[in-house]
Coordinates of N, CA, C and O in Angstrom, one line a residue:
X108 N 107.5 55.5 67.0 CA 107.3 55.6 65.6 C 108.7 55.4 65.0 O 109.7 55.7 65.5
X109 N 108.6 54.8 63.8 CA 109.9 54.5 63.1 C 110.5 55.8 62.5 O 109.6 56.7 62.3
X110 N 111.7 55.8 62.3 CA 112.3 57.0 61.9 C 112.0 57.3 60.4 O 112.0 58.4 59.9
X111 N 111.6 56.3 59.6 CA 111.2 56.5 58.2 C 109.9 57.1 58.1 O 109.5 57.6 57.1
X112 N 109.0 57.0 59.1 CA 107.6 57.4 59.0 C 107.4 58.8 59.5 O 108.0 59.3 60.5
X113 N 106.7 59.6 58.7 CA 106.3 61.0 59.1 C 105.1 61.0 60.0 O 104.1 60.2 59.7
X114 N 105.0 61.7 61.2 CA 103.9 61.8 61.9 C 102.8 62.6 61.3 O 103.0 63.6 60.8
X115 N 101.6 62.0 61.3 CA 100.5 62.9 60.9 C 100.2 64.0 61.7 O 99.6 64.9 61.3
X116 N 100.7 63.9 63.0 CA 100.4 65.0 63.9 C 101.4 64.9 64.9 O 101.6 63.9 65.6
X117 N 102.2 66.0 65.4 CA 103.2 65.9 66.3 C 102.6 65.6 67.7 O 103.2 65.0 68.6
X118 N 101.3 65.7 67.9 CA 100.6 65.3 69.1 C 100.7 63.8 69.4 O 100.9 63.3 70.5
X119 N 100.7 63.0 68.3 CA 100.9 61.6 68.4 C 102.4 61.2 68.8 O 102.5 60.3 69.6
X120 N 103.3 61.9 68.3 CA 104.7 61.7 68.7 C 104.8 61.9 70.3 O 105.4 61.1 70.9
X121 N 104.2 63.0 70.7 CA 104.3 63.3 72.1 C 103.4 62.2 73.0 O 104.0 61.8 74.0
X122 N 102.3 61.9 72.5 CA 101.6 61.0 73.2 C 102.2 59.6 73.4 O 102.0 58.9 74.4
X123 N 102.8 59.2 72.3 CA 103.4 57.8 72.3 C 104.8 57.8 72.8 O 105.5 56.7 72.8
X124 N 105.5 58.9 73.0 CA 106.9 59.0 73.3 C 107.3 58.0 74.4 O 108.3 57.3 74.2
X125 N 106.7 58.0 75.6 CA 107.1 57.1 76.7 C 106.9 55.7 76.3 O 107.6 54.8 76.7
X126 N 105.7 55.4 75.6 CA 105.5 54.0 75.2 C 106.5 53.5 74.4 O 107.0 52.4 74.4
X127 N 106.8 54.4 73.3 CA 107.9 53.8 72.3 C 109.3 53.6 73.1 O 109.9 52.7 72.7
X128 N 109.6 54.5 74.0 CA 110.9 54.3 74.7 C 110.9 52.9 75.5 O 111.9 52.2 75.5
X129 N 109.8 52.7 76.1 CA 109.7 51.3 76.9 C 109.7 50.2 76.0 O 110.4 49.2 76.2
X130 N 109.0 50.3 74.9 CA 109.0 49.2 73.9 C 110.4 48.9 73.4 O 110.9 47.8 73.3
X131 N 111.0 50.0 73.0 CA 112.4 49.9 72.5 C 113.4 49.3 73.5 O 114.3 48.5 73.2
X132 N 113.2 49.7 74.8 CA 114.1 49.1 75.9 C 113.9 47.6 75.9 O 114.8 46.9 76.2
X133 N 112.7 47.2 75.7 CA 112.4 45.7 75.6 C 112.5 45.0 74.3 O 112.3 43.8 74.1
X134 N 113.1 45.7 73.3 CA 113.4 45.1 72.0 C 112.3 45.1 71.0 O 112.3 44.2 70.1
X135 N 111.5 46.1 71.1 CA 110.3 46.2 70.1 C 110.5 47.6 69.5 O 110.8 48.6 69.9
X136 N 110.0 47.6 68.2 CA 109.8 48.9 67.4 C 108.3 49.0 67.3 O 107.5 48.2 67.2
X137 N 108.0 50.3 67.2 CA 106.6 50.8 67.1 C 106.3 51.7 65.9 O 107.4 52.5 65.6
X138 N 105.3 51.6 65.3 CA 104.9 52.4 64.2 C 103.4 52.6 64.3 O 102.6 51.8 64.8
X139 N 102.9 53.7 63.7 CA 101.4 54.1 63.7 C 101.1 54.8 62.5 O 101.9 55.5 61.8
X140 N 99.8 54.7 62.3 CA 99.2 55.5 61.2 C 97.8 55.9 61.7 O 97.2 55.4 62.5
X141 N 97.3 57.0 61.0 CA 96.1 57.6 61.4 C 95.2 57.6 60.2 O 95.5 57.9 59.2
X142 N 93.9 57.2 60.5 CA 92.9 57.1 59.4 C 92.1 58.5 59.5 O 92.2 59.2 60.4
X143 N 91.4 58.7 58.4 CA 90.7 60.0 58.4 C 89.6 60.3 59.5 O 89.3 61.5 59.8
X144 N 89.3 59.3 60.2 CA 88.3 59.4 61.2 C 89.0 59.6 62.7 O 88.4 59.7 63.7
X145 N 90.3 59.7 62.7 CA 91.1 60.0 63.9 C 91.4 58.6 64.7 O 91.8 58.7 65.8
X146 N 91.3 57.5 64.0 CA 91.6 56.2 64.6 C 93.0 55.9 64.3 O 93.5 56.0 63.2
X147 N 93.7 55.5 65.4 CA 95.1 55.2 65.1 C 95.4 53.6 65.1 O 94.8 53.0 66.0
X148 N 96.0 53.2 64.2 CA 96.5 51.8 64.1 C 97.9 51.9 64.6 O 98.7 52.5 64.1
X149 N 98.2 51.1 65.7 CA 99.4 51.1 66.4 C 100.1 49.7 66.2 O 99.5 48.7 66.5
X150 N 101.3 49.7 65.6 CA 101.9 48.3 65.2 C 103.1 48.1 66.1 O 103.9 49.1 66.2
X151 N 103.4 47.0 66.6 CA 104.6 46.7 67.4 C 105.2 45.5 66.7 O 104.5 44.5 66.4
X152 N 106.5 45.6 66.4 CA 107.3 44.6 65.9 C 108.5 44.2 66.7 O 109.1 45.1 67.3
X153 N 108.7 42.9 66.8 CA 109.8 42.4 67.6 C 111.1 42.6 66.9 O 111.2 42.3 65.7
X154 N 112.2 43.0 67.5 CA 113.5 43.0 66.9 C 114.2 41.7 67.4 O 113.6 40.9 68.1
X155 N 115.3 41.4 67.0 CA 116.1 40.2 67.4 C 116.3 40.1 68.8 O 116.5 39.1 69.4
X156 N 116.3 41.2 69.5 CA 116.6 41.2 71.0 C 115.3 41.4 71.8 O 115.4 41.7 72.9
X157 N 114.2 41.1 71.3 CA 112.9 41.2 71.9 C 112.7 40.4 73.1 O 113.0 39.2 73.1
X158 N 112.2 40.9 74.2 CA 112.0 40.2 75.4 C 110.4 39.7 75.3 O 109.5 40.5 75.5
X159 N 110.1 38.5 75.0 CA 108.8 38.0 74.6 C 108.0 38.2 75.9 O 106.8 38.5 75.7
X160 N 108.4 38.0 77.1 CA 107.6 38.0 78.3 C 107.4 39.5 78.7 O 106.6 39.7 79.6
X161 N 108.0 40.4 78.1 CA 108.0 41.8 78.5 C 106.8 42.6 77.9 O 106.3 43.6 78.4
X162 N 106.3 42.0 76.8 CA 105.3 42.6 76.0 C 103.8 42.3 76.6 O 103.5 41.2 76.9
X163 N 103.1 43.3 76.9 CA 101.8 43.1 77.4 C 100.8 42.6 76.4 O 101.0 42.8 75.2
X164 N 99.7 41.9 76.9 CA 98.6 41.5 75.9 C 97.9 42.7 75.3 O 97.9 43.8 75.8
X165 N 97.3 42.4 74.1 CA 96.7 43.5 73.4 C 95.6 44.3 74.1 O 95.7 45.5 74.0
X166 N 94.8 43.8 75.0 CA 93.9 44.6 75.7 C 94.6 45.6 76.6 O 94.1 46.8 76.8
X167 N 95.7 45.1 77.2 CA 96.4 46.1 78.1 C 97.1 47.1 77.3 O 97.1 48.4 77.6
X168 N 97.6 46.8 76.1 CA 98.2 47.7 75.3 C 97.2 48.8 74.8 O 97.5 50.0 74.7
X169 N 96.0 48.3 74.4 CA 95.0 49.1 74.0 C 94.5 50.2 75.1 O 94.5 51.4 74.9
X170 N 94.6 49.7 76.3 CA 94.3 50.6 77.5 C 95.4 51.7 77.7 O 95.1 52.8 77.9
X171 N 96.6 51.2 77.5 CA 97.8 52.1 77.7 C 97.8 53.1 76.6 O 97.9 54.4 76.9
X172 N 97.5 52.8 75.3 CA 97.6 53.7 74.3 C 96.3 54.6 74.4 O 96.4 55.8 74.1
X173 N 95.2 54.1 74.7 CA 94.0 54.9 74.9 C 94.2 56.1 75.9 O 93.8 57.2 75.8
X174 N 95.0 55.7 77.1 CA 95.2 56.7 78.1 C 96.1 57.8 77.5 O 96.1 59.0 77.8
X175 N 97.1 57.3 76.7 CA 98.1 58.2 76.1 C 97.4 59.2 75.1 O 97.9 60.3 75.0
X176 N 96.4 58.7 74.5 CA 95.7 59.7 73.6 C 94.7 60.5 74.1 O 94.2 61.4 73.4
X177 N 94.3 60.4 75.4 CA 93.4 61.3 76.0 C 93.8 62.8 75.8 O 94.9 63.1 75.9
X178 N 92.8 63.5 75.3 CA 93.1 64.9 75.0 C 93.6 65.3 73.7 O 93.8 66.5 73.3
X179 N 93.9 64.3 72.9 CA 94.5 64.6 71.6 C 93.4 64.7 70.5 O 93.7 65.2 69.4
X180 N 92.2 64.1 70.8 CA 91.3 64.0 69.7 C 91.3 62.8 68.9 O 90.5 62.7 68.0
X181 N 92.2 61.9 69.2 CA 92.4 60.7 68.5 C 92.0 59.5 69.4 O 91.9 59.7 70.6
X182 N 91.8 58.4 68.7 CA 91.4 57.2 69.6 C 92.1 55.9 68.9 O 92.5 56.0 67.8
X183 N 92.2 54.9 69.7 CA 92.8 53.6 69.1 C 91.8 53.0 68.3 O 90.7 52.7 68.7
X184 N 92.3 52.7 67.1 CA 91.5 51.9 66.1 C 91.8 50.5 66.2 O 91.0 49.6 66.2
X185 N 93.2 50.2 66.2 CA 93.5 48.9 66.1 C 95.1 48.7 66.7 O 95.8 49.7 66.4
X186 N 95.3 47.6 67.4 CA 96.6 47.4 67.8 C 97.0 46.1 67.2 O 96.4 45.0 67.3
X187 N 98.3 46.1 66.6 CA 98.8 44.9 66.0 C 100.1 44.6 66.8 O 101.1 45.4 66.8
X188 N 100.1 43.4 67.4 CA 101.3 42.9 68.2 C 101.9 41.8 67.4 O 101.3 41.2 66.6
X189 N 103.2 41.4 67.7 CA 103.8 40.2 67.1 C 102.8 39.0 67.3 O 102.1 38.9 68.2
X190 N 102.9 38.0 66.3 CA 102.0 36.9 66.2 C 101.9 36.2 67.6 O 100.7 35.6 67.9
X191 N 102.9 36.0 68.3 CA 102.8 35.3 69.6 C 102.2 36.0 70.8 O 102.2 35.5 71.9
X192 N 101.6 37.1 70.5 CA 100.9 37.8 71.6 C 99.5 38.0 71.1 O 98.7 38.7 71.3

């Protein structure tokens, strides 16, 4: 999650903490928002130091995020990756 964004629920911060750390290590920033139905839109943006071959394809990212959300009451609504993925 970006530092400018407020978490709709601290459970999302906890669920995504490891994913955000790995993405940051590979040069990516992550942000998310929650819709009223509990669907999460997860956005990944490349920084100038991004490792293009390090980012997994959207279906893999959706599975990773889905696993992270287990037990939170939320689900993956949409994943947005940089255009080249």
